[in-house]
Amino acid sequence: MAAAIVWFRNDLRLDDNPALEAALDAGHDIIPVYVHDPDGEGNAAAGAASNAWLARSLVALDASLRERGNWLRLFVGHAGPTLAGVAAAAGATSVFWNRRYEPDVEARDAAIKRALREDGLEVESFNGSTLFEPWALKTAAGGPYRVFTPFYRSAMARWSPSACGDAPPRIPPWESGPAGVLIDQLRLVPATGWDRSFWAHWTPGEAGARAALDSFVEGALHAYAQDRDRPDRTGTSRLSPHLHFGEVAVWRVVDAVESERGRVGDAHIDAYRRQLVWRDFATQLLHHFPHTAERDLDPRFERFEWTRARRHALERWRRGRTGVPIIDAGMRELWETGWMHGRVRMIVASYLCKHMRVHWRTGAAWFRETLLDADLANNTMGWQWVAGTGADAAPYFRVFNPVTQGVRFDPRGDYVARWLPELAALPVPLRHAPWRDPTQLVRVAPGYPSTPLVDLAEGRDAALLAYRRMNDARGIHESGS
Ligand SMILES: Cc1cc2nc3c(=O)[nH]c(=O)nc-3n(C[C@H](O)[C@H](O)[C@H](O)COP(=O)(O)OP(=O)(O)OC[C@H]3O[C@@H](n4cnc5c(N)ncnc54)[C@H](O)[C@@H]3O)c2cc1C
């Protein structure tokens, strides 16, 4: 009997796990390993909130393995030498893993694969996380897509998600080799206890992911197309952290959703499938345009006059004290739960990049630190989309008005009242613009800012002026060269 290391990464599940399946199919005993290697993951390393999720997900994975007669070995250090060391000490002949596509991780993994093969090990990697790997869909010219709609069409033309496969009841263990360290030694949990309030809202791990999927399919899926933009309702799947950590395979999500097509109707199923394809699009973009994690995809914006974020102002945005209720509600939802509704992500990002004219990188960094689902590809695409600097982006001159957005997507102000209870006593028409009646605002919520951090009309005008100057500068530059 031979042993294989199955290196778990962002695929923290036993069902539908191609690397695990391949190792079992080859008849190996299994050494499940997780290596905490933030340095090796570069700009894709998890932020504080995601690390807190990761700790719980690893514990859940270990428990599932133990139910099947095995256990998870944890290590801290550089992944390559760690895996080589474990393989040598345990006498393993193979190492299997599922691929990640963040550029820094891809580079590290390619080097690890080469080195382990040079050591004489069999090394295989698989697709465990996307419907289409970043190189699977190409434009007619053979290049990557920069625009979503043709990418989506191409995905639909080749739509054939993988079949699902449950893990076997027993995963044969391999006893020898290092036992690894205890979960606390990974130091993943914030020392301040900031994450404590998250867990009333989330259950990390494969069972939690399954429960979230079941509840979505039974509930919100039935109105997804109309409710997905409504932060005042549970209108979306809330699967994003589970998908980011691979606690459920995306093709199992597709399977569960598609199986309801007859009952739920095409509009909802198709709208949901489209969002899952956006996820693949983001992965594809980052893979082919790796610089976009730091720099604008649209190079014109290298000349844009972003303002230097003042600490005080930035802190008011981060902590939900801008005086614009929909923004503050979103930022407080994020701080309390580690998640923010997608529509509200767009509104808070727009306010930062346009009204405050702060570079999207600053906002993306805060999201990376505070989102449980922080994902380099989705986060980068989301911020660049809103900022107007990215692929297929909302043009910069389209500036979201947070009051109009609030009234449209949170018509009774319930979302605002939930996250800003101090404003709940205001009548509905004032909940999205409390500064319109300062007397009432002071009486009801004396501690809430009496005016917006940046006046909406002035901020918009200044943003548009900066945009025009960027374009004019380009004109001068181009005619002068
Ligand atoms: C500024 C900004 C930053 C963002 N940062 C992240 C991030 O770090 N991690 C993240 O997972 N998503 C991010 N998103 C995308 C989106 O907001 C979330 O995926 C979504 O809100 C998660 O909620 P859900 O699971 O209920 O979504 P649902 O509506 O139920 O969608 C199902 C799944 O599809 C995927 N998806 C949905 N919308 C998008 C999208 N626009 N782009 C890519 N994938 C999508 C997600 O995996 C999601 O779980 C960001 C969006 C913006 C505007």
Coordinates of C-alpha atoms and ligand atoms in Angstrom, one line a residue:
M1 CA 0.0 0.0 0.0
A2 CA 1.3 3.5 -0.9
A3 CA 0.4 6.9 0.7
A4 CA -0.6 10.1 -1.0
I5 CA -0.6 13.5 0.5
V6 CA -3.8 15.4 -0.3
W7 CA -2.9 19.1 0.1
F8 CA -6.1 21.0 1.1
R9 CA -6.2 24.6 0.2
N10 CA -9.4 26.5 -0.8
D11 CA -11.2 23.2 -1.3
L12 CA -12.1 22.5 2.4
R13 CA -14.6 19.7 1.7
L14 CA -14.6 16.0 1.2
D15 CA -17.5 15.7 -1.4
D16 CA -16.8 16.6 -5.0
N17 CA -13.1 16.9 -4.3
P18 CA -11.2 15.9 -7.4
A19 CA -7.8 15.7 -5.7
L20 CA -9.1 13.5 -3.0
E21 CA -11.0 11.3 -5.5
A22 CA -8.0 10.8 -7.6
A23 CA -5.8 9.8 -4.6
L24 CA -8.5 7.3 -3.5
D25 CA -9.1 6.0 -7.0
A26 CA -5.3 5.3 -7.3
G27 CA -5.7 3.1 -4.2
H28 CA -3.6 5.2 -1.9
D29 CA -3.9 5.6 1.9
I30 CA -4.4 9.3 2.5
I31 CA -2.4 11.9 4.4
P32 CA -4.6 15.1 4.5
V33 CA -2.5 18.2 5.0
Y34 CA -3.1 21.9 5.3
V35 CA -0.1 24.3 5.3
H36 CA -0.5 27.8 6.6
D37 CA 1.8 29.7 4.3
P38 CA 0.6 33.4 4.0
D39 CA 4.0 34.5 2.7
G40 CA 3.8 32.1 -0.2
E41 CA 0.3 33.2 -1.1
G42 CA 1.5 36.8 -1.6
N43 CA -1.4 39.2 -2.3
A44 CA -3.9 36.3 -2.1
A45 CA -3.2 35.7 1.5
A46 CA -6.3 35.8 3.7
G47 CA -7.2 38.9 5.7
A48 CA -8.2 38.9 9.4
A49 CA -11.9 38.0 8.9
S50 CA -11.1 35.3 6.4
N51 CA -8.5 33.8 8.7
A52 CA -11.1 33.6 11.4
W53 CA -13.4 31.7 9.0
L54 CA -10.5 29.5 7.9
A55 CA -9.8 28.4 11.5
R56 CA -13.4 27.1 11.9
S57 CA -13.4 25.5 8.5
L58 CA -10.2 23.6 9.2
V59 CA -11.7 22.3 12.5
A60 CA -14.9 21.2 10.6
L61 CA -12.8 19.5 7.9
D62 CA -10.8 17.6 10.6
A63 CA -14.0 16.5 12.2
S64 CA -15.4 15.1 8.9
L65 CA -12.1 13.3 8.3
R66 CA -12.2 11.8 11.8
E67 CA -15.7 10.5 11.1
R68 CA -14.1 8.6 8.2
G69 CA -11.2 7.2 10.1
N70 CA -8.6 9.9 9.2
W71 CA -7.5 13.4 10.4
L72 CA -6.1 16.7 9.2
R73 CA -2.4 17.4 9.7
L74 CA -1.7 21.1 10.1
F75 CA 1.6 22.8 9.4
V76 CA 3.0 26.4 9.4
G77 CA 5.8 27.4 7.0
H78 CA 6.7 27.5 3.4
A79 CA 4.4 25.1 1.6
G80 CA 7.1 23.5 -0.8
P81 CA 9.6 22.4 1.8
T82 CA 6.9 21.5 4.2
L83 CA 5.2 19.1 1.7
A84 CA 8.6 17.7 0.7
G85 CA 9.4 17.1 4.4
V86 CA 6.1 15.4 5.2
A87 CA 6.4 13.2 2.1
A88 CA 9.9 12.1 3.0
A89 CA 9.1 11.5 6.7
A90 CA 5.9 9.6 5.9
G91 CA 7.2 7.7 2.9
A92 CA 4.4 9.1 0.7
T93 CA 4.8 8.6 -3.1
S94 CA 2.3 11.1 -4.4
V95 CA 1.0 14.6 -3.7
F96 CA -2.4 15.7 -5.1
W97 CA -4.1 19.1 -4.9
N98 CA -6.8 21.3 -6.5
R99 CA -5.6 24.3 -8.3
R100 CA -5.8 27.9 -7.3
Y101 CA -5.6 30.7 -9.8
E102 CA -4.3 33.8 -8.0
P103 CA -1.1 34.7 -9.8
D104 CA 1.2 34.6 -6.7
V105 CA -0.2 31.3 -5.7
E106 CA 0.0 29.9 -9.2
A107 CA 3.7 30.8 -9.4
R108 CA 4.4 29.3 -6.0
D109 CA 2.5 26.1 -6.9
A110 CA 4.3 25.7 -10.2
A111 CA 7.6 25.8 -8.4
I112 CA 6.4 23.4 -5.8
K113 CA 5.2 20.9 -8.4
R114 CA 8.6 21.0 -10.2
A115 CA 10.6 20.6 -7.0
L116 CA 8.4 17.7 -5.8
R117 CA 8.7 15.9 -9.1
E118 CA 12.4 16.3 -9.0
D119 CA 12.3 14.6 -5.7
G120 CA 10.7 11.6 -7.5
L121 CA 7.1 12.2 -6.3
E122 CA 4.1 11.8 -8.5
V123 CA 2.3 15.2 -8.4
E124 CA -1.1 15.9 -9.9
S125 CA -3.4 18.9 -9.7
F126 CA -7.1 19.3 -10.6
N127 CA -9.8 21.9 -11.0
G128 CA -11.7 22.0 -7.8
S129 CA -13.2 25.5 -7.9
T130 CA -14.4 26.8 -11.2
L131 CA -17.0 25.9 -13.8
F132 CA -14.4 26.9 -16.5
E133 CA -10.7 27.2 -15.7
P134 CA -9.2 30.6 -16.7
W135 CA -7.8 29.3 -20.0
A136 CA -10.8 27.3 -21.0
L137 CA -12.8 30.0 -22.8
K138 CA -11.1 32.1 -25.5
T139 CA -12.2 35.0 -27.7
A140 CA -12.4 34.4 -31.5
A141 CA -8.8 35.8 -31.6
G142 CA -7.7 33.3 -29.1
G143 CA -7.2 35.7 -26.2
P144 CA -8.8 36.2 -22.8
Y145 CA -12.1 38.0 -22.4
R146 CA -12.3 41.6 -21.1
V147 CA -16.0 41.9 -21.5
F148 CA -18.5 39.8 -19.6
T149 CA -21.4 39.2 -22.1
P150 CA -19.3 37.4 -24.7
F151 CA -17.6 35.4 -21.9
Y152 CA -21.1 34.5 -20.6
R153 CA -22.2 33.4 -24.1
S154 CA -19.2 31.3 -24.6
A155 CA -19.8 29.7 -21.1
M156 CA -23.4 28.9 -22.1
A157 CA -22.3 27.4 -25.4
R158 CA -20.0 25.0 -23.5
W159 CA -22.2 24.5 -20.4
S160 CA -21.7 21.0 -19.0
P161 CA -20.9 21.2 -15.2
S162 CA -19.1 18.2 -13.7
A163 CA -21.0 15.4 -12.1
C164 CA -21.2 15.4 -8.3
G165 CA -19.5 12.7 -6.2
D166 CA -19.9 12.1 -2.5
A167 CA -16.9 11.2 -0.4
P168 CA -16.7 7.5 0.7
P169 CA -17.7 6.6 4.3
R170 CA -14.0 5.7 5.0
I171 CA -10.9 7.5 4.0
P172 CA -8.0 5.1 4.7
P173 CA -5.4 6.8 6.9
W174 CA -1.6 6.5 6.8
E175 CA -0.2 6.5 10.3
S176 CA 3.5 7.5 9.8
G177 CA 5.0 10.9 9.3
P178 CA 4.8 14.1 11.4
A179 CA 1.5 14.8 13.2
G180 CA 1.7 18.6 12.6
V181 CA 0.7 21.4 15.0
L182 CA -2.5 22.3 16.8
I183 CA -4.9 24.8 15.2
D184 CA -4.1 27.5 17.7
Q185 CA -0.5 27.5 16.5
L186 CA -1.8 28.8 13.2
R187 CA -2.8 32.0 15.0
L188 CA -5.8 32.6 12.8
V189 CA -8.3 34.0 15.2
P190 CA -8.2 37.8 15.9
A191 CA -6.9 38.4 19.5
T192 CA -9.4 41.2 20.0
G193 CA -12.4 38.8 19.7
W194 CA -13.7 41.1 16.9
D195 CA -15.1 38.0 15.0
R196 CA -17.4 36.9 17.9
S197 CA -20.5 38.6 16.5
F198 CA -20.0 36.8 13.1
W199 CA -20.9 33.4 14.2
A200 CA -24.6 34.1 14.8
H201 CA -24.8 34.5 11.0
W202 CA -22.5 31.8 9.7
T203 CA -21.5 28.2 10.1
P204 CA -18.1 27.6 8.4
G205 CA -17.4 24.1 7.0
E206 CA -18.9 21.7 4.5
A207 CA -22.1 21.0 6.6
G208 CA -22.7 24.7 7.0
A209 CA -22.3 25.2 3.2
R210 CA -24.7 22.4 2.5
A211 CA -27.3 23.9 4.9
A212 CA -26.9 27.4 3.3
L213 CA -27.4 25.8 -0.1
D214 CA -30.5 23.9 0.9
S215 CA -32.0 26.9 2.6
F216 CA -31.3 29.0 -0.5
V217 CA -32.8 26.4 -2.8
E218 CA -35.9 26.1 -0.6
G219 CA -36.3 29.9 -0.1
A220 CA -34.6 32.9 -1.7
L221 CA -34.0 31.1 -5.1
H222 CA -37.7 31.3 -5.7
A223 CA -37.6 35.1 -6.0
Y224 CA -33.9 35.5 -6.8
A225 CA -34.2 37.6 -10.0
Q226 CA -36.2 40.3 -8.3
D227 CA -34.9 40.1 -4.8
R228 CA -31.2 39.8 -5.3
D229 CA -30.7 43.5 -5.3
R230 CA -32.7 44.0 -2.1
P231 CA -30.5 44.3 1.0
D232 CA -33.7 44.6 3.2
R233 CA -34.6 41.0 2.2
T234 CA -32.7 37.6 2.3
G235 CA -32.7 37.6 -1.5
T236 CA -29.4 36.0 -2.3
S237 CA -27.6 32.7 -1.4
R238 CA -25.0 34.0 1.0
L239 CA -22.8 31.2 -0.3
S240 CA -19.8 33.5 -1.1
P241 CA -17.5 32.5 1.9
H242 CA -18.4 28.9 1.4
L243 CA -17.5 29.1 -2.3
H244 CA -14.4 31.1 -1.6
F245 CA -13.1 28.4 0.8
G246 CA -14.4 25.6 -1.5
E247 CA -16.6 24.1 1.2
V248 CA -19.1 23.3 -1.5
A249 CA -18.2 22.7 -5.2
V250 CA -19.7 25.2 -7.6
W251 CA -21.0 22.4 -9.8
R252 CA -23.0 21.0 -6.8
V253 CA -24.5 24.4 -6.4
V254 CA -25.4 24.4 -10.1
D255 CA -26.8 20.9 -9.8
A256 CA -29.0 21.9 -6.8
V257 CA -30.3 25.0 -8.4
E258 CA -30.9 23.4 -11.8
S259 CA -32.9 20.6 -10.2
E260 CA -35.4 23.2 -9.2
R261 CA -35.8 24.7 -12.7
G262 CA -39.3 23.2 -13.2
R263 CA -40.6 24.4 -9.9
V264 CA -38.8 27.8 -9.7
G265 CA -38.8 29.1 -13.3
D266 CA -36.1 30.0 -15.7
A267 CA -35.7 33.6 -14.8
H268 CA -34.4 32.9 -11.3
I269 CA -32.3 30.0 -12.2
D270 CA -30.7 31.9 -15.2
A271 CA -30.1 35.0 -13.1
Y272 CA -28.3 32.9 -10.4
R273 CA -26.2 31.0 -13.0
R274 CA -25.1 34.3 -14.4
Q275 CA -23.7 35.3 -11.1
L276 CA -21.7 32.1 -10.9
V277 CA -20.3 32.8 -14.3
W278 CA -19.3 36.3 -13.1
R279 CA -17.2 34.5 -10.5
D280 CA -15.4 32.6 -13.3
F281 CA -15.0 35.8 -15.2
A282 CA -13.3 37.4 -12.3
T283 CA -10.9 34.4 -11.9
Q284 CA -10.2 34.6 -15.6
L285 CA -9.4 38.3 -15.5
L286 CA -7.0 38.1 -12.7
H287 CA -5.2 35.1 -14.2
H288 CA -4.7 36.9 -17.5
F289 CA -4.2 40.4 -16.1
P290 CA -2.3 39.7 -12.9
H291 CA -1.3 43.4 -12.5
T292 CA -4.9 44.3 -11.9
A293 CA -4.8 43.3 -8.3
E294 CA -2.8 46.5 -7.8
R295 CA -3.2 48.6 -10.9
D296 CA -6.0 49.8 -13.1
L297 CA -6.9 47.6 -16.0
D298 CA -7.7 50.8 -17.9
P299 CA -4.3 52.5 -18.1
R300 CA -5.9 56.0 -18.6
F301 CA -6.6 56.0 -14.9
E302 CA -2.9 56.0 -14.0
R303 CA -3.3 59.8 -14.5
F304 CA -6.5 60.2 -12.5
E305 CA -6.3 62.7 -9.6
W306 CA -7.3 60.5 -6.7
T307 CA -7.2 62.4 -3.4
R308 CA -4.9 61.3 -0.6
A309 CA -7.2 59.6 1.8
R310 CA -7.3 61.6 5.1
R311 CA -7.1 59.2 8.0
H312 CA -10.0 60.8 9.8
A313 CA -12.3 60.7 6.7
L314 CA -11.3 57.1 5.8
E315 CA -12.0 56.0 9.3
R316 CA -15.5 57.5 9.1
W317 CA -16.1 55.5 5.9
R318 CA -14.7 52.3 7.5
R319 CA -16.7 52.5 10.7
G320 CA -20.0 53.6 9.2
R321 CA -20.0 57.3 10.3
T322 CA -20.2 59.1 6.9
G323 CA -23.7 60.5 7.7
V324 CA -25.1 58.7 4.6
P325 CA -27.3 56.0 6.0
I326 CA -27.1 53.3 3.3
I327 CA -23.3 53.6 3.3
D328 CA -23.1 53.5 7.1
A329 CA -25.5 50.6 7.3
G330 CA -23.4 48.6 4.9
M331 CA -20.2 49.3 6.6
R332 CA -21.7 48.3 10.0
E333 CA -23.2 45.2 8.5
L334 CA -19.6 44.4 7.3
W335 CA -18.1 45.0 10.7
E336 CA -20.7 43.1 12.6
T337 CA -21.2 40.1 10.3
G338 CA -18.1 39.9 8.1
W339 CA -20.3 40.3 5.0
M340 CA -22.1 43.0 3.1
H341 CA -24.9 42.7 0.6
G342 CA -23.7 42.9 -3.0
R343 CA -25.7 45.9 -4.0
V344 CA -24.5 47.8 -0.9
R345 CA -20.9 46.9 -1.8
M346 CA -21.4 48.8 -5.0
I347 CA -22.9 51.8 -3.2
V348 CA -20.2 52.1 -0.5
A349 CA -17.4 51.5 -3.1
S350 CA -18.9 54.2 -5.4
Y351 CA -19.0 56.7 -2.5
L352 CA -15.4 56.0 -1.7
C353 CA -14.0 56.1 -5.2
K354 CA -16.2 58.9 -6.6
H355 CA -17.6 61.2 -3.8
M356 CA -14.5 60.9 -1.7
R357 CA -12.2 60.2 -4.7
V358 CA -10.1 57.7 -2.8
H359 CA -8.2 55.1 -4.9
W360 CA -10.1 51.8 -5.1
R361 CA -7.1 50.0 -3.8
T362 CA -7.7 51.5 -0.4
G363 CA -11.3 50.3 -0.3
A364 CA -10.2 46.9 -1.6
A365 CA -7.7 46.5 1.1
W366 CA -10.3 47.2 3.8
F367 CA -12.7 44.6 2.2
R368 CA -9.9 42.1 2.1
E369 CA -9.3 42.5 5.8
T370 CA -12.9 42.5 6.9
L371 CA -14.9 40.3 4.4
L372 CA -15.3 36.6 5.3
D373 CA -15.6 36.0 1.6
A374 CA -12.6 38.2 0.6
D375 CA -11.4 36.8 -2.7
L376 CA -8.6 38.5 -4.7
A377 CA -10.3 37.9 -8.0
N378 CA -13.9 38.9 -7.1
N379 CA -12.8 41.8 -4.9
T380 CA -10.4 43.2 -7.5
M381 CA -13.0 43.0 -10.3
G382 CA -15.8 44.4 -8.0
W383 CA -13.7 47.5 -7.0
Q384 CA -12.4 48.1 -10.5
W385 CA -15.9 47.7 -11.9
V386 CA -17.3 50.3 -9.6
A387 CA -14.3 52.7 -9.9
G388 CA -14.7 52.5 -13.7
T389 CA -11.1 51.4 -14.1
G390 CA -11.7 47.8 -14.9
A391 CA -13.0 45.3 -17.4
D392 CA -16.5 46.0 -18.7
A393 CA -16.8 48.6 -15.9
A394 CA -19.5 51.0 -15.1
P395 CA -18.1 54.2 -16.6
Y396 CA -16.6 56.6 -14.1
F397 CA -19.0 59.3 -15.0
R398 CA -21.9 57.2 -13.8
V399 CA -21.9 58.2 -10.1
F400 CA -24.3 56.3 -7.9
N401 CA -26.5 58.6 -5.8
P402 CA -26.7 56.7 -2.5
V403 CA -30.0 58.3 -1.6
T404 CA -31.7 57.2 -4.9
Q405 CA -30.1 53.8 -4.5
G406 CA -31.3 53.5 -1.0
V407 CA -34.8 54.5 -1.8
R408 CA -34.9 52.1 -4.8
F409 CA -33.4 49.0 -3.1
D410 CA -34.4 49.6 0.5
P411 CA -37.7 51.4 0.0
R412 CA -38.9 51.3 3.6
G413 CA -35.5 51.9 5.0
D414 CA -35.6 48.5 6.9
Y415 CA -32.0 47.7 6.1
V416 CA -30.9 51.1 7.3
A417 CA -33.0 50.7 10.5
R418 CA -31.5 47.3 11.1
W419 CA -27.9 48.3 11.0
L420 CA -28.4 51.9 12.3
P421 CA -31.0 51.4 15.0
E422 CA -30.5 55.0 16.1
L423 CA -32.3 56.0 12.9
A424 CA -35.2 53.6 13.2
A425 CA -37.4 56.2 14.8
L426 CA -37.1 58.5 11.8
P427 CA -40.0 58.5 9.4
V428 CA -39.3 56.4 6.2
P429 CA -38.7 59.3 3.8
L430 CA -36.0 60.6 6.1
R431 CA -34.1 57.3 6.7
H432 CA -32.0 57.7 3.5
A433 CA -31.4 61.4 3.8
P434 CA -31.8 62.5 7.5
W435 CA -29.9 65.8 7.0
R436 CA -33.1 67.1 5.2
D437 CA -34.7 67.5 8.7
P438 CA -31.8 68.5 11.0
T439 CA -34.1 69.2 14.0
Q440 CA -35.7 65.8 13.8
L441 CA -32.3 64.1 13.3
V442 CA -30.8 65.7 16.4
R443 CA -33.8 64.8 18.5
V444 CA -33.9 61.2 17.4
A445 CA -30.2 60.4 16.9
P446 CA -28.1 63.2 18.5
G447 CA -24.8 61.2 17.9
Y448 CA -25.3 60.6 14.2
P449 CA -23.5 63.0 11.8
S450 CA -25.7 65.9 10.9
T451 CA -24.4 66.3 7.4
P452 CA -22.7 63.8 4.9
L453 CA -18.9 63.5 5.1
V454 CA -18.9 64.6 1.5
D455 CA -21.9 66.6 0.2
L456 CA -23.5 64.4 -2.5
A457 CA -23.8 67.1 -5.2
E458 CA -20.3 68.6 -4.5
G459 CA -18.6 65.2 -4.4
R460 CA -20.2 64.2 -7.7
D461 CA -19.3 67.5 -9.4
A462 CA -15.7 67.2 -8.2
A463 CA -15.5 63.6 -9.4
L464 CA -16.7 64.5 -12.8
L465 CA -14.3 67.4 -13.1
A466 CA -11.4 65.1 -12.2
Y467 CA -12.6 62.7 -14.8
R468 CA -12.8 65.4 -17.5
R469 CA -9.3 66.6 -16.5
M470 CA -8.0 63.0 -16.9
N471 CA -9.5 62.8 -20.4
D472 CA -8.3 66.3 -21.3
A473 CA -4.8 65.5 -20.2
R474 CA -4.9 62.5 -22.5
G475 CA -6.1 64.7 -25.4
I476 CA -3.2 67.2 -24.8
H477 CA -0.7 64.3 -24.4
E478 CA -1.9 62.6 -27.5
S479 CA -2.0 65.7 -29.7
G480 CA 1.4 66.8 -28.4
S481 CA 3.1 63.5 -29.1
Ligands
LIG1 C1 -16.7 46.3 -4.4 C2 -17.0 44.9 -4.5 C3 -16.2 43.9 -3.8 C4 -16.5 42.6 -3.9 N1 -15.7 41.7 -3.2 C5 -16.0 40.4 -3.3 C6 -15.2 39.4 -2.6 O1 -14.1 39.8 -2.0 N2 -15.5 38.1 -2.6 C7 -16.7 37.7 -3.3 O2 -16.9 36.5 -3.3 N3 -17.4 38.6 -3.9 C8 -17.2 39.9 -3.9 N4 -18.0 40.8 -4.6 C9 -19.1 40.2 -5.4 C10 -20.5 40.1 -4.8 O3 -20.8 41.3 -4.1 C11 -20.5 38.9 -3.8 O4 -20.0 37.7 -4.4 C12 -22.0 38.6 -3.4 O5 -22.5 39.8 -2.8 C13 -22.0 37.5 -2.3 O6 -23.3 37.3 -1.8 P1 -24.1 36.0 -2.2 O7 -23.2 34.8 -2.0 O8 -25.3 36.0 -1.4 O9 -24.3 36.2 -3.7 P2 -25.4 35.5 -4.8 O10 -26.1 36.6 -5.4 O11 -26.1 34.5 -4.1 O12 -24.4 34.9 -5.9 C14 -23.9 33.6 -5.8 C15 -22.4 33.5 -6.0 O13 -22.0 34.1 -7.2 C16 -20.8 34.8 -7.1 N5 -21.0 36.2 -7.4 C17 -22.1 36.9 -7.2 N6 -21.9 38.2 -7.7 C18 -20.6 38.2 -8.1 C19 -19.8 39.3 -8.7 N7 -20.3 40.5 -8.9 N8 -18.5 39.0 -9.0 C20 -18.0 37.7 -8.8 N9 -18.7 36.7 -8.2 C21 -20.0 37.0 -7.9 C22 -20.4 34.6 -5.6 O14 -19.5 33.5 -5.5 C23 -21.7 34.4 -4.9 O15 -21.6 33.6 -3.7 C24 -17.7 42.1 -4.6 C25 -18.5 43.1 -5.2 C26 -18.2 44.4 -5.2 C27 -19.1 45.4 -5.9

